[in-house]
Short mmCIF file of C-alpha atoms in Angstrom, two decimals:
data_model
loop_
_atom_site.label_atom_id
_atom_site.label_comp_id
_atom_site.label_asym_id
_atom_site.label_seq_id
_atom_site.Cartn_x
_atom_site.Cartn_y
_atom_site.Cartn_z
CA MET A 1 -105.68 81.55 -35.01
CA THR A 2 -104.78 85.03 -36.26
CA CYS A 3 -104.54 86.52 -39.74
CA LYS A 4 -101.03 86.66 -41.22
CA ILE A 5 -101.76 90.07 -42.73
CA CYS A 6 -103.83 92.13 -40.27
CA GLY A 7 -103.66 90.10 -37.06
CA ALA A 8 -107.43 89.77 -36.69
CA ALA A 9 -109.09 86.50 -35.72
CA ALA A 10 -109.35 83.83 -38.41
CA ARG A 11 -111.57 80.76 -38.55
CA ILE A 12 -111.56 77.55 -40.56
CA PHE A 13 -113.34 78.41 -43.79
CA GLY A 14 -113.23 75.19 -45.77
CA GLU A 15 -111.54 71.83 -46.27
CA ALA A 16 -110.32 69.96 -49.33
CA THR A 17 -107.99 67.20 -50.50
CA VAL A 18 -104.75 68.52 -52.01
CA MET A 19 -102.66 66.60 -54.54
CA GLY A 20 -105.17 63.78 -54.28
CA LYS A 21 -104.04 62.73 -50.79
CA HIS A 22 -103.36 65.58 -48.31
CA LYS A 23 -106.18 66.89 -46.14
CA ALA A 24 -106.06 70.69 -46.14
CA GLN A 25 -107.85 73.26 -44.03
CA TYR A 26 -108.33 76.83 -45.26
CA ALA A 27 -108.73 79.66 -42.76
CA GLN A 28 -110.30 83.04 -43.47
CA CYS A 29 -109.68 86.30 -41.63
CA ALA A 30 -112.80 87.91 -40.16
CA GLY A 31 -111.26 91.34 -40.65
CA CYS A 32 -109.72 91.52 -44.14
CA GLY A 33 -110.99 88.31 -45.74
CA PHE A 34 -107.52 86.86 -46.41
CA ILE A 35 -107.68 83.07 -46.95
CA PHE A 36 -104.68 80.91 -46.04
CA VAL A 37 -103.60 77.40 -45.19
CA PRO A 38 -102.35 77.45 -41.57
CA ASP A 39 -100.05 74.44 -41.93
CA PRO A 40 -99.30 73.36 -45.53
CA SER A 41 -97.21 70.32 -44.65
CA TRP A 42 -97.05 69.08 -48.26
CA LEU A 43 -95.07 71.98 -49.79
CA ALA A 44 -91.76 70.11 -50.14
CA GLU A 45 -93.56 67.51 -52.23
CA ALA A 46 -95.49 70.14 -54.20
CA TYR A 47 -92.30 71.99 -55.17
CA ALA A 48 -90.51 68.90 -56.43
CA GLU A 49 -91.94 70.23 -59.69
CA PRO A 50 -91.77 74.07 -59.29
CA ILE A 51 -93.67 74.85 -62.51
CA ASN A 52 -96.59 72.51 -62.14
CA ARG A 53 -97.90 70.50 -65.10
CA SER A 54 -101.37 72.04 -64.87
CA ASP A 55 -100.00 75.54 -65.57
CA THR A 56 -101.15 75.54 -69.18
CA GLY A 57 -101.26 79.35 -69.18
CA TYR A 58 -97.52 79.81 -68.61
CA VAL A 59 -96.62 81.15 -72.06
CA ALA A 60 -99.80 83.19 -72.58
CA ARG A 61 -99.41 84.75 -69.12
CA ASN A 62 -95.85 85.82 -69.82
CA LEU A 63 -96.84 87.42 -73.13
CA TRP A 64 -99.69 89.24 -71.37
CA ALA A 65 -97.35 90.38 -68.58
CA ARG A 66 -94.81 91.68 -71.09
CA ASP A 67 -97.38 93.92 -72.76
CA LYS A 68 -98.88 95.16 -69.48
CA VAL A 69 -95.55 95.92 -67.84
CA ARG A 70 -94.22 97.66 -70.95
CA GLU A 71 -97.21 100.02 -70.86
CA CYS A 72 -96.71 100.69 -67.14
CA ILE A 73 -93.00 101.40 -67.53
CA ASP A 74 -93.39 103.67 -70.55
CA SER A 75 -96.24 105.63 -68.94
CA HIS A 76 -95.24 105.87 -65.28
CA LEU A 77 -91.66 104.72 -64.64
CA ASN A 78 -88.13 105.28 -65.95
CA PRO A 79 -87.61 102.96 -68.95
CA ASP A 80 -83.84 103.30 -68.56
CA GLY A 81 -83.95 101.95 -65.00
CA ARG A 82 -82.90 98.54 -63.71
CA PHE A 83 -85.68 96.03 -63.03
CA LEU A 84 -86.00 92.67 -61.29
CA ASP A 85 -88.41 89.80 -61.90
CA TYR A 86 -88.73 88.03 -58.55
CA ALA A 87 -89.51 84.31 -58.44
CA GLY A 88 -89.13 84.47 -62.19
CA GLY A 89 -89.62 80.80 -63.01
CA TRP A 90 -87.85 79.65 -66.16
CA GLY A 91 -86.92 83.23 -67.05
CA LEU A 92 -89.24 83.66 -70.02
CA PHE A 93 -90.59 87.03 -68.84
CA VAL A 94 -87.09 88.45 -68.32
CA ARG A 95 -86.05 87.30 -71.79
CA LEU A 96 -89.18 88.87 -73.30
CA MET A 97 -88.55 92.19 -71.53
CA ARG A 98 -84.90 92.28 -72.52
CA ASP A 99 -85.93 91.49 -76.10
CA ILE A 100 -87.93 94.73 -76.18
CA GLY A 101 -85.18 96.79 -74.58
CA TYR A 102 -85.67 96.83 -70.79
CA ASP A 103 -82.89 95.95 -68.35
CA PHE A 104 -84.53 93.14 -66.38
CA LEU A 105 -82.74 90.66 -64.13
CA TRP A 106 -83.99 87.30 -62.85
CA SER A 107 -84.23 85.75 -59.38
CA ASP A 108 -85.82 82.49 -58.25
CA ALA A 109 -84.82 80.25 -55.35
CA TYR A 110 -86.67 77.17 -56.61
CA THR A 111 -86.63 77.09 -60.42
CA GLU A 112 -83.91 76.67 -63.02
CA ASN A 113 -83.24 79.70 -65.22
CA LEU A 114 -83.66 78.45 -68.79
CA PHE A 115 -84.34 81.51 -70.93
CA CYS A 116 -82.16 84.32 -69.55
CA ARG A 117 -78.99 82.65 -68.31
CA GLY A 118 -76.31 85.20 -67.52
CA PHE A 119 -78.81 87.78 -66.28
CA GLU A 120 -79.37 86.52 -62.76
CA ALA A 121 -79.48 89.12 -60.00
CA ALA A 122 -76.69 88.79 -57.44
CA GLU A 123 -77.66 87.21 -54.13
CA PRO A 124 -78.46 88.53 -51.61
CA LEU A 125 -80.68 90.87 -53.58
CA THR A 126 -79.67 94.51 -53.37
CA GLY A 127 -81.37 97.52 -54.89
CA PRO A 128 -82.47 99.91 -55.72
CA PHE A 129 -84.56 98.62 -58.61
CA GLU A 130 -86.85 100.95 -60.54
CA ALA A 131 -89.49 98.25 -60.08
CA VAL A 132 -89.76 94.60 -59.06
CA THR A 133 -92.26 92.30 -60.73
CA ALA A 134 -93.68 89.13 -59.20
CA PHE A 135 -96.15 87.24 -61.35
CA GLU A 136 -98.21 84.45 -59.80
CA VAL A 137 -96.08 84.52 -56.67
CA PHE A 138 -98.21 85.92 -53.83
CA GLU A 139 -100.57 82.94 -53.70
CA HIS A 140 -97.54 80.74 -52.94
CA LEU A 141 -96.40 82.72 -49.87
CA THR A 142 -96.74 81.20 -46.42
CA ASN A 143 -95.75 84.53 -44.85
CA PRO A 144 -96.64 87.44 -47.19
CA GLY A 145 -95.46 90.10 -44.75
CA GLU A 146 -91.91 88.77 -44.61
CA GLU A 147 -91.69 88.56 -48.38
CA VAL A 148 -93.01 92.09 -48.97
CA LYS A 149 -90.64 93.39 -46.30
CA LYS A 150 -87.69 91.90 -48.21
CA LEU A 151 -88.85 93.33 -51.54
CA SER A 152 -89.69 96.77 -50.15
CA ALA A 153 -86.04 97.07 -49.08
CA ILE A 154 -84.88 96.93 -52.72
CA THR A 155 -87.62 98.85 -54.55
CA SER A 156 -90.33 101.44 -54.04
CA CYS A 157 -92.48 99.92 -56.78
CA LEU A 158 -93.76 96.33 -56.72
CA ILE A 159 -95.92 95.12 -59.62
CA PHE A 160 -97.46 91.71 -59.08
CA SER A 161 -100.29 89.42 -60.10
CA THR A 162 -102.63 87.24 -58.10
CA LYS A 163 -106.34 86.73 -58.56
CA LEU A 164 -108.58 88.52 -56.07
CA VAL A 165 -110.97 86.31 -54.11
CA PRO A 166 -114.49 86.68 -55.55
CA GLU A 167 -117.35 87.88 -53.33
CA PRO A 168 -118.70 85.88 -51.67
CA ALA A 169 -115.58 83.78 -51.21
CA PRO A 170 -115.98 80.38 -52.93
CA GLU A 171 -115.35 77.10 -51.14
CA PRO A 172 -112.02 75.42 -52.02
CA LYS A 173 -113.66 72.90 -54.34
CA ALA A 174 -115.63 75.61 -56.15
CA TRP A 175 -112.77 77.76 -57.52
CA TRP A 176 -109.92 76.53 -59.70
CA TYR A 177 -107.46 79.08 -58.29
CA TYR A 178 -107.08 77.14 -55.04
CA GLY A 179 -104.94 74.80 -57.16
CA LEU A 180 -105.91 71.64 -55.32
CA GLU A 181 -104.25 69.42 -57.94
CA HIS A 182 -100.76 70.89 -57.37
CA GLY A 183 -100.98 72.16 -53.77
CA GLN A 184 -98.86 75.29 -54.26
CA HIS A 185 -101.53 77.96 -53.67
CA VAL A 186 -101.72 78.53 -49.93
CA ALA A 187 -102.67 82.24 -49.76
CA LEU A 188 -105.59 83.99 -51.45
CA TYR A 189 -106.24 87.71 -51.19
CA THR A 190 -109.13 90.11 -51.09
CA ARG A 191 -108.73 93.71 -52.14
CA LYS A 192 -108.89 94.78 -48.50
CA SER A 193 -106.15 92.35 -47.46
CA LEU A 194 -103.79 93.74 -50.13
CA GLU A 195 -104.60 97.33 -49.15
CA LEU A 196 -103.67 96.53 -45.56
CA LEU A 197 -100.52 94.67 -46.59
CA ALA A 198 -99.38 97.65 -48.68
CA GLY A 199 -100.08 100.04 -45.81
CA ARG A 200 -97.84 98.04 -43.45
CA PHE A 201 -94.86 99.08 -45.60
CA GLY A 202 -95.86 102.67 -46.29
CA CYS A 203 -97.11 101.91 -49.79
CA HIS A 204 -100.07 103.03 -51.83
CA PHE A 205 -102.16 100.29 -53.41
CA VAL A 206 -103.47 100.23 -56.98
CA THR A 207 -105.30 97.33 -58.65
CA ASP A 208 -107.00 96.53 -61.92
CA GLY A 209 -109.73 94.96 -59.80
CA ALA A 210 -109.00 91.43 -60.91
CA ASP A 211 -105.44 90.09 -60.92
CA LEU A 212 -102.84 92.84 -61.46
CA HIS A 213 -101.70 94.99 -58.54
CA LEU A 214 -99.20 97.64 -57.45
CA PHE A 215 -97.54 98.55 -54.15
CA SER A 216 -95.78 101.91 -54.52
CA ARG A 217 -94.32 104.41 -52.08
CA GLU A 218 -94.92 107.07 -54.73
CA LEU A 219 -98.56 107.97 -55.26
CA MET A 220 -99.60 106.52 -58.62
CA PRO A 221 -102.81 107.21 -60.57
CA PRO A 222 -105.70 104.77 -60.10
CA ASP A 223 -105.57 103.99 -63.84
CA PHE A 224 -101.94 102.82 -63.58
CA PHE A 225 -102.78 99.54 -65.33
CA SER A 226 -105.42 100.69 -67.78
CA GLN A 227 -104.78 104.15 -69.15
CA PRO A 228 -101.22 104.97 -70.23
CA ARG A 229 -100.58 108.66 -69.68
CA VAL A 230 -98.10 111.21 -71.00
CA SER A 231 -94.62 110.48 -69.67
CA ARG A 232 -93.69 112.24 -66.44
CA TRP A 233 -90.30 113.11 -67.96
CA PRO A 234 -89.77 116.63 -69.42
CA PHE A 235 -89.17 116.62 -73.17
CA TRP A 236 -85.46 117.47 -72.79
CA ALA A 237 -84.83 114.53 -70.47
CA LYS A 238 -87.33 112.02 -71.78
CA PRO A 239 -85.94 108.45 -71.93
CA LYS A 240 -86.28 106.35 -75.03
CA THR A 241 -89.82 105.20 -75.74
CA ARG A 242 -90.83 101.78 -77.01
CA ALA A 243 -90.74 103.03 -80.62
CA ASP A 244 -86.99 103.70 -80.56
CA ARG A 245 -85.89 101.34 -77.78
CA PRO A 246 -83.60 98.70 -79.31
CA SER A 247 -83.80 95.08 -78.30
CA LEU A 248 -81.07 93.85 -75.96
CA ALA A 249 -81.04 90.42 -77.61
CA MET A 250 -77.90 90.93 -79.72
CA SER A 251 -75.94 92.86 -77.09
CA ASP A 252 -76.91 90.13 -74.61
CA TYR A 253 -75.64 87.54 -77.10
CA ASP A 254 -72.30 89.36 -77.39
CA LEU A 255 -72.02 89.57 -73.61
CA ILE A 256 -72.78 85.89 -73.04
CA ALA A 257 -70.62 84.72 -75.96
CA LYS A 258 -67.61 86.63 -74.58
CA LYS A 259 -68.20 85.18 -71.12
CA MET A 260 -68.42 81.67 -72.55
CA ALA A 261 -65.15 82.24 -74.43
CA ARG A 262 -63.44 83.42 -71.22
CA ASP A 263 -64.77 80.42 -69.30
CA GLN A 264 -63.59 78.05 -72.04
CA ALA A 265 -60.15 79.66 -72.04
CA LYS A 266 -59.89 79.31 -68.27
CA SER A 267 -60.92 75.66 -68.52
CA THR A 268 -58.29 74.99 -71.19
CA ASP A 269 -55.58 76.76 -69.18
CA SER A 270 -56.53 74.77 -66.11
CA LYS A 271 -56.32 71.46 -67.98
CA ASN A 272 -52.95 72.41 -69.53
CA GLY A 273 -51.63 73.36 -66.12
CA ALA A 274 -52.75 70.05 -64.70
CA THR A 275 -50.81 68.16 -67.34
#
């Protein structure tokens, strides 16, 4: 068995019961420490409910992500750029970011968009995006390399969250982040494994040391997540800052209301034509 990130040898690290009935084996790479499930046969069942019932931190996490990403954008990126939230769940994060003035779009192959309908990114995804965010996504990936390859084709800046494996690595039953009750977490990362994964795609790696990480082809400061710095933009070309950045909520409302009116008019015309 070989590691899905660095190709080194991997061995069975631990076993557990997933979703109360499936026997799971967890392998760990001897080289980078990456932990993964070699054959998660239960995933179709696990994703019958994409946002699992035990995710009690869903709202708090999105509020936290909004504040963190806003700081990162204002300090290090172009606030007037176009952004994408990948595997964006119900769309709460995109709605929160648009509410504070950032042009975010949504994409998710498994979950219904509830909060930002009308702001879905066109499929197949095409860039460039100033940045792509992916919160609580990486631990779900059966093939991280393929997913990062796809995202690196549409952005040079990937901001994502996943909890780093503690040292020493805990057994599956000894750490809640394995998610044994819902069975969706099949990949767990060490700092070294993420550094190697970033390097495969020509990216620099920055982390807050816990659960927030960056892959970037542009060299970013090591305090990317913790110490907002003076904007890189010269004063004569500086984009709007958070203080004067208007919410997109009302302009989004106008856009969606007009689209709904057009759709309703088309529906009425179609019915009249049929009669």
